[in-house]
mmCIF file of C-alpha atoms in Angstrom:
data_model
loop_
_atom_site.group_PDB
_atom_site.id
_atom_site.type_symbol
_atom_site.label_atom_id
_atom_site.label_comp_id
_atom_site.label_asym_id
_atom_site.label_seq_id
_atom_site.Cartn_x
_atom_site.Cartn_y
_atom_site.Cartn_z
ATOM 1 C CA MET A 25 0.000 0.000 0.000
ATOM 2 C CA SER A 26 2.943 2.312 0.514
ATOM 3 C CA PHE A 27 3.146 3.195 -3.162
ATOM 4 C CA TRP A 28 -0.529 4.093 -3.331
ATOM 5 C CA LYS A 29 -0.484 6.161 -0.132
ATOM 6 C CA ALA A 30 2.645 8.041 -1.148
ATOM 7 C CA SER A 31 1.142 9.024 -4.453
ATOM 8 C CA THR A 32 -2.084 10.391 -3.005
ATOM 9 C CA SER A 33 -1.101 11.654 0.427
ATOM 10 C CA SER A 34 -0.779 15.299 -0.642
ATOM 11 C CA ILE A 35 -4.464 15.453 -1.561
ATOM 12 C CA ASP A 36 -7.184 16.236 0.955
ATOM 13 C CA TYR A 37 -9.760 13.426 0.754
ATOM 14 C CA ASP A 38 -12.538 15.448 2.327
ATOM 15 C CA GLU A 39 -14.393 16.546 -0.773
ATOM 16 C CA GLY A 40 -16.057 19.325 1.191
ATOM 17 C CA HIS A 41 -12.782 21.225 1.247
ATOM 18 C CA LEU A 42 -12.053 20.750 -2.457
ATOM 19 C CA THR A 43 -12.547 23.498 -4.994
ATOM 20 C CA GLN A 44 -13.595 22.586 -8.506
ATOM 21 C CA GLU A 45 -10.007 23.064 -9.620
ATOM 22 C CA ASP A 46 -8.743 20.783 -6.844
ATOM 23 C CA ARG A 47 -11.331 18.174 -7.773
ATOM 24 C CA VAL A 48 -10.167 18.135 -11.407
ATOM 25 C CA LYS A 49 -6.555 17.848 -10.230
ATOM 26 C CA PHE A 50 -7.459 15.076 -7.825
ATOM 27 C CA GLU A 51 -9.332 13.063 -10.448
ATOM 28 C CA SER A 52 -6.584 13.513 -12.975
ATOM 29 C CA ARG A 53 -3.982 12.397 -10.426
ATOM 30 C CA LEU A 54 -6.117 9.458 -9.409
ATOM 31 C CA LYS A 55 -6.541 8.390 -13.018
ATOM 32 C CA SER A 56 -2.860 8.631 -13.697
ATOM 33 C CA ASP A 57 -2.004 6.703 -10.529
ATOM 34 C CA LEU A 58 -4.493 3.967 -11.397
ATOM 35 C CA LYS A 59 -3.053 3.761 -14.892
ATOM 36 C CA LEU A 60 0.437 3.499 -13.446
ATOM 37 C CA GLN A 61 -0.725 0.802 -11.076
ATOM 38 C CA ASP A 62 -2.274 -1.168 -13.938
ATOM 39 C CA ASP A 63 0.846 -0.687 -15.989
ATOM 40 C CA LEU A 64 3.055 -1.971 -13.180
ATOM 41 C CA LYS A 65 0.784 -4.969 -12.692
ATOM 42 C CA GLU A 66 0.926 -5.806 -16.385
ATOM 43 C CA VAL A 67 4.692 -5.471 -16.527
ATOM 44 C CA ARG A 68 4.935 -7.692 -13.481
ATOM 45 C CA LEU A 69 2.755 -10.277 -15.177
ATOM 46 C CA ILE A 70 4.941 -10.173 -18.286
ATOM 47 C CA LYS A 71 8.085 -10.717 -16.197
ATOM 48 C CA GLN A 72 6.490 -13.586 -14.301
ATOM 49 C CA LEU A 73 5.277 -15.229 -17.498
ATOM 50 C CA LEU A 74 8.663 -14.802 -19.152
ATOM 51 C CA LYS A 75 10.341 -16.573 -16.259
ATOM 52 C CA THR A 76 7.905 -19.445 -15.928
ATOM 53 C CA SER A 77 7.588 -20.106 -19.641
ATOM 54 C CA ALA A 78 11.283 -19.860 -20.539
ATOM 55 C CA PRO A 79 12.346 -22.694 -22.811
ATOM 56 C CA HIS A 80 14.317 -25.124 -20.735
ATOM 57 C CA ALA A 81 16.817 -27.755 -21.783
ATOM 58 C CA THR A 82 18.415 -30.432 -19.647
ATOM 59 C CA PRO A 83 21.750 -28.981 -18.585
ATOM 60 C CA LEU A 84 24.790 -30.368 -20.304
ATOM 61 C CA ASP A 85 27.191 -32.532 -18.369
ATOM 62 C CA PRO A 86 29.784 -29.866 -17.484
ATOM 63 C CA GLU A 87 32.727 -32.277 -17.563
ATOM 64 C CA ILE A 88 31.885 -33.832 -20.911
ATOM 65 C CA PHE A 89 31.138 -30.454 -22.416
ATOM 66 C CA THR A 90 34.361 -28.922 -21.083
ATOM 67 C CA GLN A 91 36.426 -31.753 -22.548
ATOM 68 C CA ARG A 92 34.571 -31.461 -25.855
ATOM 69 C CA ILE A 93 35.350 -27.746 -26.086
ATOM 70 C CA LEU A 94 38.972 -28.307 -25.087
ATOM 71 C CA SER A 95 39.456 -30.938 -27.757
ATOM 72 C CA LYS A 96 37.869 -28.632 -30.332
ATOM 73 C CA ILE A 97 40.196 -25.840 -29.252
ATOM 74 C CA ASP A 98 43.154 -28.210 -29.556
ATOM 75 C CA ARG A 99 42.093 -29.160 -33.057
ATOM 76 C CA HIS A 100 41.530 -25.537 -33.947
ATOM 77 C CA THR A 101 44.924 -24.414 -32.635
ATOM 78 C CA PRO A 102 47.691 -26.687 -33.891
ATOM 79 C CA LYS A 103 50.657 -26.806 -31.580
ATOM 80 C CA PRO A 104 53.794 -26.826 -33.735
ATOM 81 C CA SER A 105 56.498 -29.039 -32.325
ATOM 82 C CA THR A 106 59.435 -27.734 -34.309
ATOM 83 C CA PHE A 107 60.571 -24.448 -35.686
ATOM 84 C CA TRP A 108 59.884 -25.641 -39.205
ATOM 85 C CA GLU A 109 56.373 -26.880 -38.407
ATOM 86 C CA THR A 110 55.683 -23.528 -36.793
ATOM 87 C CA ILE A 111 56.533 -21.725 -39.993
ATOM 88 C CA ILE A 112 54.523 -24.080 -42.167
ATOM 89 C CA SER A 113 51.484 -23.993 -39.911
ATOM 90 C CA ASN A 114 51.511 -20.215 -39.914
ATOM 91 C CA LEU A 115 51.989 -19.946 -43.629
ATOM 92 C CA GLN A 116 49.565 -22.648 -44.675
ATOM 93 C CA PRO A 117 46.379 -20.545 -44.453
ATOM 94 C CA ILE A 118 47.983 -17.840 -46.567
ATOM 95 C CA LEU A 119 49.329 -20.318 -49.053
ATOM 96 C CA ASN A 120 45.934 -21.953 -49.384
ATOM 97 C CA THR A 121 43.932 -18.824 -49.935
ATOM 98 C CA LYS A 122 46.090 -16.115 -51.442
ATOM 99 C CA SER A 123 47.446 -15.402 -54.896
ATOM 100 C CA LEU A 124 50.824 -16.417 -56.227
ATOM 101 C CA ALA A 125 52.200 -13.061 -55.130
ATOM 102 C CA TRP A 126 51.199 -13.930 -51.600
ATOM 103 C CA GLY A 127 52.675 -17.378 -52.043
ATOM 104 C CA ALA A 128 55.945 -15.826 -53.178
ATOM 105 C CA ALA A 129 55.958 -13.479 -50.239
ATOM 106 C CA ALA A 130 55.119 -16.275 -47.876
ATOM 107 C CA ALA A 131 57.853 -18.480 -49.237
ATOM 108 C CA SER A 132 60.213 -15.539 -48.932
ATOM 109 C CA LEU A 133 59.180 -15.117 -45.361
ATOM 110 C CA THR A 134 60.109 -18.720 -44.792
ATOM 111 C CA LEU A 135 63.523 -18.024 -46.224
ATOM 112 C CA ALA A 136 63.819 -14.874 -44.179
ATOM 113 C CA LEU A 137 63.037 -16.720 -41.008
ATOM 114 C CA VAL A 138 65.500 -19.455 -41.841
ATOM 115 C CA PHE A 139 68.313 -17.281 -43.183
ATOM 116 C CA GLY A 140 67.828 -14.670 -40.589
ATOM 117 C CA TRP A 141 67.150 -17.120 -37.832
ATOM 118 C CA GLN A 142 69.905 -15.916 -35.574
ATOM 119 C CA SER A 143 69.096 -12.250 -35.992
ATOM 120 C CA PHE A 144 65.397 -12.928 -35.554
ATOM 121 C CA GLN A 145 65.879 -15.289 -32.677
ATOM 122 C CA SER A 146 66.103 -12.580 -30.051
ATOM 123 C CA ASN A 147 63.591 -10.392 -31.822
ATOM 124 C CA SER A 148 60.112 -10.097 -30.417
ATOM 125 C CA LYS A 149 58.826 -9.644 -33.973
ATOM 126 C CA LEU A 150 59.486 -13.253 -34.637
ATOM 127 C CA GLU A 151 57.194 -14.258 -31.847
ATOM 128 C CA ALA A 152 54.517 -11.961 -33.235
ATOM 129 C CA LEU A 153 54.933 -13.433 -36.694
ATOM 130 C CA LEU A 154 54.663 -16.923 -35.401
ATOM 131 C CA ASN A 155 51.523 -16.071 -33.481
ATOM 132 C CA ASN A 156 49.436 -15.495 -36.594
ATOM 133 C CA GLU A 157 49.947 -11.763 -36.596
ATOM 134 C CA LEU A 158 51.248 -11.718 -40.113
ATOM 135 C CA ASN A 159 50.074 -8.835 -42.177
ATOM 136 C CA GLU A 160 50.784 -7.873 -45.723
ATOM 137 C CA THR A 161 53.203 -5.041 -44.937
ATOM 138 C CA MET A 162 55.254 -7.065 -42.515
ATOM 139 C CA LEU A 163 55.327 -9.972 -44.883
ATOM 140 C CA PHE A 164 56.731 -7.959 -47.752
ATOM 141 C CA GLN A 165 59.190 -6.156 -45.508
ATOM 142 C CA VAL A 166 60.543 -9.439 -44.290
ATOM 143 C CA ALA A 167 60.492 -10.817 -47.817
ATOM 144 C CA SER A 168 62.726 -8.040 -49.061
ATOM 145 C CA ILE A 169 65.184 -8.719 -46.252
ATOM 146 C CA ALA A 170 65.060 -12.368 -47.202
ATOM 147 C CA PHE A 171 66.007 -11.685 -50.800
ATOM 148 C CA LYS A 172 68.974 -9.606 -49.714
ATOM 149 C CA LYS A 173 70.116 -12.183 -47.241
ATOM 150 C CA SER A 174 69.746 -15.063 -49.646
ATOM 151 C CA ASN A 175 71.851 -13.232 -52.243
ATOM 152 C CA ASP A 176 74.468 -11.816 -49.915
ATOM 153 C CA GLN A 177 75.084 -14.545 -47.424
ATOM 154 C CA ALA A 178 76.157 -17.669 -49.178
ATOM 155 C CA SER A 179 77.506 -18.975 -45.920
ATOM 156 C CA SER A 180 74.026 -18.935 -44.486
ATOM 157 C CA ARG A 181 73.132 -21.823 -46.738
ATOM 158 C CA LEU A 182 75.153 -24.140 -44.646
ATOM 159 C CA GLU A 183 73.189 -23.165 -41.562
ATOM 160 C CA LEU A 184 69.970 -23.481 -43.509
ATOM 161 C CA SER A 185 70.980 -26.855 -44.786
ATOM 162 C CA GLU A 186 71.822 -28.013 -41.284
ATOM 163 C CA LEU A 187 68.598 -26.708 -39.902
ATOM 164 C CA LEU A 188 66.492 -28.265 -42.616
ATOM 165 C CA GLU A 189 68.319 -31.536 -42.409
ATOM 166 C CA TRP A 190 67.488 -31.603 -38.766
ATOM 167 C CA THR A 191 63.830 -31.036 -39.524
ATOM 168 C CA GLY A 192 63.854 -33.411 -42.484
ATOM 169 C CA GLU A 193 62.751 -30.816 -45.031
ATOM 170 C CA MET A 194 65.493 -31.066 -47.632
ATOM 171 C CA ASP A 195 63.211 -30.178 -50.547
ATOM 172 C CA VAL A 196 63.477 -26.497 -49.786
ATOM 173 C CA VAL A 197 67.264 -26.697 -49.870
ATOM 174 C CA ASN A 198 67.039 -28.316 -53.274
ATOM 175 C CA ILE A 199 64.768 -25.579 -54.587
ATOM 176 C CA ILE A 200 67.080 -22.847 -53.379
ATOM 177 C CA ASP A 201 70.187 -24.603 -54.702
ATOM 178 C CA ARG A 202 68.682 -25.088 -58.123
ATOM 179 C CA SER A 203 67.530 -21.534 -58.612
ATOM 180 C CA GLY A 204 70.178 -19.609 -56.743
ATOM 181 C CA LYS A 205 67.653 -16.796 -56.416
ATOM 182 C CA LEU A 206 63.895 -16.824 -56.435
ATOM 183 C CA PRO A 207 62.365 -20.261 -56.932
ATOM 184 C CA SER A 208 60.284 -20.795 -60.069
ATOM 185 C CA LYS A 209 56.490 -20.915 -60.046
ATOM 186 C CA LYS A 210 56.669 -24.702 -60.142
ATOM 187 C CA ALA A 211 59.137 -24.705 -57.307
ATOM 188 C CA TYR A 212 56.824 -22.500 -55.293
ATOM 189 C CA LYS A 213 54.009 -24.932 -55.833
ATOM 190 C CA GLU A 214 56.221 -27.735 -54.644
ATOM 191 C CA LEU A 215 57.191 -25.658 -51.666
ATOM 192 C CA LEU A 216 53.563 -25.062 -50.890
ATOM 193 C CA SER A 217 52.698 -28.744 -51.061
ATOM 194 C CA PRO A 218 55.078 -30.609 -48.780
ATOM 195 C CA ASP A 219 53.272 -33.892 -49.477
ATOM 196 C CA THR A 220 53.855 -33.662 -53.234
ATOM 197 C CA THR A 221 57.547 -32.915 -52.812
ATOM 198 C CA SER A 222 57.949 -35.788 -50.385
ATOM 199 C CA ASP A 223 56.351 -38.170 -52.902
ATOM 200 C CA LYS A 224 58.659 -36.910 -55.604
ATOM 201 C CA ASN A 225 61.661 -37.597 -53.414
ATOM 202 C CA ARG A 226 60.499 -41.092 -52.714
ATOM 203 C CA ASP A 227 60.225 -41.733 -56.467
ATOM 204 C CA MET B 15 36.067 -9.681 -11.856
ATOM 205 C CA GLU B 16 39.652 -9.923 -10.593
ATOM 206 C CA HIS B 17 39.447 -13.727 -10.474
ATOM 207 C CA ASP B 18 37.946 -13.659 -13.941
ATOM 208 C CA HIS B 19 40.811 -11.538 -15.342
ATOM 209 C CA ASN B 20 43.380 -13.585 -13.492
ATOM 210 C CA LEU B 21 42.069 -16.727 -15.196
ATOM 211 C CA VAL B 22 42.243 -15.010 -18.573
ATOM 212 C CA ARG B 23 45.859 -13.956 -17.932
ATOM 213 C CA ARG B 24 46.759 -17.504 -16.940
ATOM 214 C CA HIS B 25 45.010 -18.830 -20.047
ATOM 215 C CA LYS B 26 47.070 -16.442 -22.193
ATOM 216 C CA GLU B 27 50.211 -17.839 -20.581
ATOM 217 C CA GLY B 28 49.138 -21.309 -21.666
ATOM 218 C CA ASP B 29 47.747 -22.550 -18.342
ATOM 219 C CA ARG B 30 45.325 -25.284 -19.400
ATOM 220 C CA LYS B 31 43.714 -25.474 -15.974
ATOM 221 C CA ALA B 32 42.699 -21.808 -16.298
ATOM 222 C CA THR B 33 41.170 -22.527 -19.722
ATOM 223 C CA GLU B 34 39.223 -25.430 -18.253
ATOM 224 C CA GLU B 35 37.984 -23.330 -15.364
ATOM 225 C CA LEU B 36 36.786 -20.567 -17.692
ATOM 226 C CA ILE B 37 34.866 -23.110 -19.746
ATOM 227 C CA ARG B 38 33.353 -24.739 -16.636
ATOM 228 C CA MET B 39 32.369 -21.372 -15.155
ATOM 229 C CA TYR B 40 30.635 -19.951 -18.190
ATOM 230 C CA GLN B 41 29.381 -22.836 -20.349
ATOM 231 C CA GLY B 42 26.025 -22.871 -18.542
ATOM 232 C CA VAL B 43 25.331 -19.188 -18.894
ATOM 233 C CA VAL B 44 26.422 -19.112 -22.555
ATOM 234 C CA PHE B 45 24.281 -22.133 -23.377
ATOM 235 C CA GLY B 46 21.356 -20.603 -21.471
ATOM 236 C CA VAL B 47 21.535 -17.293 -23.321
ATOM 237 C CA ILE B 48 21.710 -18.969 -26.722
ATOM 238 C CA PHE B 49 18.932 -21.391 -25.833
ATOM 239 C CA LYS B 50 16.634 -18.530 -24.885
ATOM 240 C CA ILE B 51 17.211 -17.013 -28.317
ATOM 241 C CA TYR B 52 16.914 -20.260 -30.232
ATOM 242 C CA PRO B 53 15.636 -23.265 -28.297
ATOM 243 C CA ASN B 54 17.250 -26.076 -30.207
ATOM 244 C CA LYS B 55 19.601 -28.034 -27.963
ATOM 245 C CA ALA B 56 21.872 -29.518 -30.620
ATOM 246 C CA ILE B 57 22.408 -26.189 -32.354
ATOM 247 C CA CYS B 58 22.869 -24.376 -29.047
ATOM 248 C CA GLU B 59 25.594 -26.827 -28.053
ATOM 249 C CA GLU B 60 27.382 -26.177 -31.324
ATOM 250 C CA LEU B 61 27.038 -22.415 -30.952
ATOM 251 C CA THR B 62 28.243 -22.575 -27.327
ATOM 252 C CA GLN B 63 31.355 -24.440 -28.410
ATOM 253 C CA ASP B 64 31.918 -21.997 -31.247
ATOM 254 C CA ALA B 65 31.589 -19.068 -28.834
ATOM 255 C CA PHE B 66 34.367 -20.431 -26.606
ATOM 256 C CA ILE B 67 36.595 -21.249 -29.560
ATOM 257 C CA ARG B 68 36.082 -17.765 -30.999
ATOM 258 C CA ALA B 69 36.713 -16.148 -27.603
ATOM 259 C CA PHE B 70 39.957 -18.034 -26.994
ATOM 260 C CA ASP B 71 41.031 -17.449 -30.576
ATOM 261 C CA LYS B 72 40.559 -13.685 -30.173
ATOM 262 C CA ILE B 73 41.639 -13.522 -26.547
ATOM 263 C CA ASP B 74 44.337 -10.944 -27.374
ATOM 264 C CA GLN B 75 41.535 -8.532 -28.263
ATOM 265 C CA PHE B 76 40.024 -8.847 -24.780
ATOM 266 C CA GLN B 77 41.085 -5.621 -23.071
ATOM 267 C CA GLU B 78 39.912 -6.373 -19.512
ATOM 268 C CA ARG B 79 37.697 -3.280 -19.573
ATOM 269 C CA SER B 80 34.712 -5.582 -19.112
ATOM 270 C CA THR B 81 34.290 -8.984 -17.516
ATOM 271 C CA PHE B 82 35.215 -12.060 -19.522
ATOM 272 C CA LYS B 83 31.631 -13.219 -18.984
ATOM 273 C CA SER B 84 30.025 -10.236 -20.720
ATOM 274 C CA TRP B 85 32.631 -10.350 -23.511
ATOM 275 C CA LEU B 86 31.932 -14.057 -24.028
ATOM 276 C CA ILE B 87 28.160 -13.564 -24.009
ATOM 277 C CA ARG B 88 28.550 -10.777 -26.576
ATOM 278 C CA ILE B 89 30.422 -13.199 -28.839
ATOM 279 C CA ALA B 90 27.763 -15.879 -28.257
ATOM 280 C CA ILE B 91 24.936 -13.481 -29.082
ATOM 281 C CA ASN B 92 26.654 -12.285 -32.247
ATOM 282 C CA LEU B 93 27.317 -15.851 -33.372
ATOM 283 C CA THR B 94 23.687 -16.756 -32.754
ATOM 284 C CA LYS B 95 22.496 -13.655 -34.574
ATOM 285 C CA ASN B 96 24.698 -14.552 -37.541
ATOM 286 C CA TYR B 97 23.378 -18.094 -37.434
ATOM 287 C CA LEU B 98 19.779 -16.918 -37.380
ATOM 288 C CA THR B 99 20.318 -14.622 -40.332
ATOM 289 C CA SER B 100 22.258 -17.189 -42.325
ATOM 290 C CA TYR B 101 20.751 -18.783 -45.370
ATOM 291 C CA GLY B 102 20.670 -22.247 -43.818
ATOM 292 C CA PHE B 103 18.585 -21.116 -40.871
ATOM 293 C CA ARG B 104 15.573 -20.085 -42.933
ATOM 294 C CA ASN B 105 14.368 -23.631 -43.310
ATOM 295 C CA VAL B 106 15.081 -24.730 -39.746
ATOM 296 C CA LYS B 107 12.671 -24.348 -36.847
ATOM 297 C CA PRO B 108 13.285 -24.663 -33.125
ATOM 298 C CA VAL B 109 12.465 -28.187 -31.997
ATOM 299 C CA GLU B 110 12.013 -27.815 -28.257
ATOM 300 C CA ASP B 111 8.627 -28.400 -26.708
ATOM 301 C CA PHE B 112 7.349 -25.232 -25.102
ATOM 302 C CA ASN B 113 4.830 -27.176 -23.057
ATOM 303 C CA ARG B 114 7.627 -28.203 -20.726
ATOM 304 C CA VAL B 115 7.243 -25.228 -18.467
ATOM 305 C CA LYS B 116 9.819 -25.039 -15.705
ATOM 306 C CA ASP B 117 11.189 -22.294 -13.528
ATOM 307 C CA GLN B 118 14.813 -21.147 -13.492
ATOM 308 C CA ALA B 119 15.804 -23.812 -10.993
ATOM 309 C CA GLY B 120 14.367 -26.412 -13.311
ATOM 310 C CA GLU B 121 11.436 -27.252 -11.038
ATOM 311 C CA SER B 122 8.139 -28.099 -12.663
ATOM 312 C CA HIS B 123 5.141 -26.062 -11.611
ATOM 313 C CA GLU B 124 1.451 -26.719 -11.716
ATOM 314 C CA LEU B 125 0.421 -23.888 -13.953
ATOM 315 C CA THR B 126 -3.070 -22.924 -14.918
ATOM 316 C CA VAL B 127 -4.180 -23.365 -18.498
ATOM 317 C CA ALA B 128 -4.278 -19.597 -18.858
ATOM 318 C CA HIS B 129 -0.745 -19.312 -17.549
ATOM 319 C CA LYS B 130 0.564 -21.958 -19.973
ATOM 320 C CA LYS B 131 -1.247 -20.500 -22.944
ATOM 321 C CA LEU B 132 -0.075 -16.980 -22.216
ATOM 322 C CA GLY B 133 3.469 -18.229 -21.630
ATOM 323 C CA GLN B 134 3.529 -19.854 -25.034
ATOM 324 C CA SER B 135 2.129 -16.754 -26.708
ATOM 325 C CA LEU B 136 4.695 -14.631 -24.910
ATOM 326 C CA GLN B 137 7.627 -16.815 -25.985
ATOM 327 C CA ALA B 138 6.448 -16.513 -29.589
ATOM 328 C CA LEU B 139 6.283 -12.729 -29.161
ATOM 329 C CA VAL B 140 9.806 -12.721 -27.672
ATOM 330 C CA ARG B 141 11.109 -14.495 -30.766
ATOM 331 C CA ASP B 142 9.527 -11.797 -32.939
ATOM 332 C CA LEU B 143 11.123 -8.889 -31.049
ATOM 333 C CA PRO B 144 13.905 -6.958 -32.782
ATOM 334 C CA HIS B 145 17.275 -8.515 -31.944
ATOM 335 C CA LYS B 146 18.493 -5.764 -29.596
ATOM 336 C CA GLN B 147 15.255 -5.592 -27.625
ATOM 337 C CA ARG B 148 15.099 -9.367 -27.305
ATOM 338 C CA THR B 149 18.702 -9.514 -26.114
ATOM 339 C CA ALA B 150 18.174 -6.773 -23.506
ATOM 340 C CA VAL B 151 14.994 -8.425 -22.192
ATOM 341 C CA MET B 152 16.654 -11.835 -21.977
ATOM 342 C CA LEU B 153 19.762 -10.606 -20.203
ATOM 343 C CA ARG B 154 17.679 -8.664 -17.702
ATOM 344 C CA ILE B 155 14.999 -11.273 -17.015
ATOM 345 C CA TYR B 156 16.931 -14.532 -17.313
ATOM 346 C CA GLU B 157 20.462 -13.536 -16.371
ATOM 347 C CA ASP B 158 19.503 -10.909 -13.766
ATOM 348 C CA MET B 159 22.001 -8.495 -15.266
ATOM 349 C CA SER B 160 22.126 -4.836 -14.284
ATOM 350 C CA PHE B 161 21.739 -2.283 -17.075
ATOM 351 C CA SER B 162 25.476 -1.549 -16.836
ATOM 352 C CA GLU B 163 26.232 -5.216 -17.455
ATOM 353 C CA ILE B 164 23.720 -5.353 -20.302
ATOM 354 C CA ALA B 165 25.322 -2.268 -21.866
ATOM 355 C CA GLU B 166 28.742 -3.913 -21.528
ATOM 356 C CA THR B 167 27.520 -7.153 -23.044
ATOM 357 C CA MET B 168 25.681 -5.474 -25.899
ATOM 358 C CA ASP B 169 28.505 -3.003 -26.431
ATOM 359 C CA CYS B 170 26.172 -0.011 -26.274
ATOM 360 C CA PRO B 171 25.582 2.996 -23.983
ATOM 361 C CA PHE B 172 23.765 2.494 -20.670
ATOM 362 C CA ASP B 173 20.703 4.468 -21.811
ATOM 363 C CA THR B 174 20.435 2.457 -25.021
ATOM 364 C CA ALA B 175 20.446 -0.788 -23.064
ATOM 365 C CA LYS B 176 17.731 0.556 -20.802
ATOM 366 C CA ALA B 177 15.660 1.839 -23.733
ATOM 367 C CA ASN B 178 15.942 -1.485 -25.566
ATOM 368 C CA TYR B 179 14.740 -3.329 -22.471
ATOM 369 C CA ARG B 180 11.876 -0.906 -21.893
ATOM 370 C CA HIS B 181 10.725 -0.957 -25.521
ATOM 371 C CA GLY B 182 10.951 -4.751 -25.545
ATOM 372 C CA ILE B 183 8.808 -5.144 -22.417
ATOM 373 C CA GLN B 184 6.279 -2.557 -23.608
ATOM 374 C CA SER B 185 5.991 -4.261 -26.967
ATOM 375 C CA LEU B 186 5.485 -7.673 -25.326
ATOM 376 C CA LYS B 187 2.866 -6.219 -23.002
ATOM 377 C CA LYS B 188 1.000 -4.467 -25.770
ATOM 378 C CA ASN B 189 0.911 -7.496 -28.065
ATOM 379 C CA LEU B 190 0.138 -10.027 -25.353
ATOM 380 C CA PHE B 191 -2.851 -8.046 -24.122
ATOM 381 C CA LYS B 192 -3.981 -7.323 -27.657
ATOM 382 C CA HIS B 193 -4.192 -10.992 -28.613
ATOM 383 C CA ASN B 194 -5.086 -12.563 -25.243
ATOM 384 C CA LYS B 195 -7.121 -9.902 -23.510
ATOM 385 C CA GLU B 196 -9.424 -12.138 -21.435
ATOM 386 C CA LEU B 197 -6.790 -14.633 -20.351
ATOM 387 C CA ALA B 198 -4.378 -11.863 -19.442
ATOM 388 C CA HIS B 199 -6.932 -10.109 -17.281
ATOM 389 C CA GLU B 200 -7.871 -13.388 -15.622
ATOM 390 C CA LEU B 201 -4.253 -13.761 -14.561
ATOM 391 C CA LEU B 202 -3.934 -10.120 -13.589
ATOM 392 C CA GLU B 203 -6.790 -10.539 -11.124
ATOM 393 C CA SER B 204 -4.806 -13.138 -9.225
ATOM 394 C CA LEU B 205 -1.587 -11.112 -9.219
ATOM 395 C CA ASP B 206 -0.755 -9.116 -6.102
ATOM 396 C CA ILE B 207 1.404 -6.216 -7.161
ATOM 397 C CA PHE B 208 2.481 -5.318 -3.641
ATOM 398 C CA ASN B 209 4.051 -8.692 -2.899
#
């Protein structure tokens, strides 16, 4: 009742003391208060109905569901075990979806990372690159460094060769050795498809 | 909120236990929100999983200005909205039975026929509300969120969240009473506003 009393307490209920003007005010106030009361009641009904009629599903088993999400996350985020796998896994989406120019840049990035491994090793940029934060500008910047390095530092090839031998990816060494500069379109394709190059080697 | 952010920081550092705890803590609420929008259990499970995967995938974008919960729910709502507007959705209908009326604790209630009928009409009206109004009403009624939390979750100003809620409730009220006048008044008679 407190709401109702508060809203009408300023009005004298004894009609004998009311002027015509007061009576009009009183009736108008009463009407508006009654309307507000009805409105509040209706809103309350809506809220109650919403709660009691909410669609309800049997809760999921939290443990099973947690494990299911975790395994999906694991599948969604490959965890590279070697330096080389890290590079490939980061480049693969680009190689699969972008044009040849992107493929060239991506392959160059691979070279840059390998040739410039030591200089990149202590660089936080490397970490960023390997965490899927590749963007076009960075890629081409690194690519241009890669070209310079691959032309200027013949001695780096030994390190590259050692590194790739360790990771079992000799095909890339072969591509670089054959071309001496940028690999051909065909060589790029081979670079982009590790499975194909492996089959070729087995033949 | 501090515990929430601490878990997120540990998750970013690769702590799997923190990831598990975040999933355990919020899977229920995410599933619940999606289910209220689209009551199809199988699809809601998929969308809940997708919401977590998307959140963890974009975790670097989480700035800790809001709670992880509201950020996650925002992702879930957006995913559901995208799903509902996708081409594939047009031929799919919710499959849950609305006759199974239960309260928030999952307890069954003996409801009057009028109550059940109005509840069903109301749920249909909720589904027809504009997306923002429906979201605001759901977060307020089912998740007991404050308007600040709703604004955070919906990524909109406080007043907009409040207006969306108010317009949503008014629209539900207007349409429910328009189509079910007698039943609604029958129920109103038994409702004590001062309790």
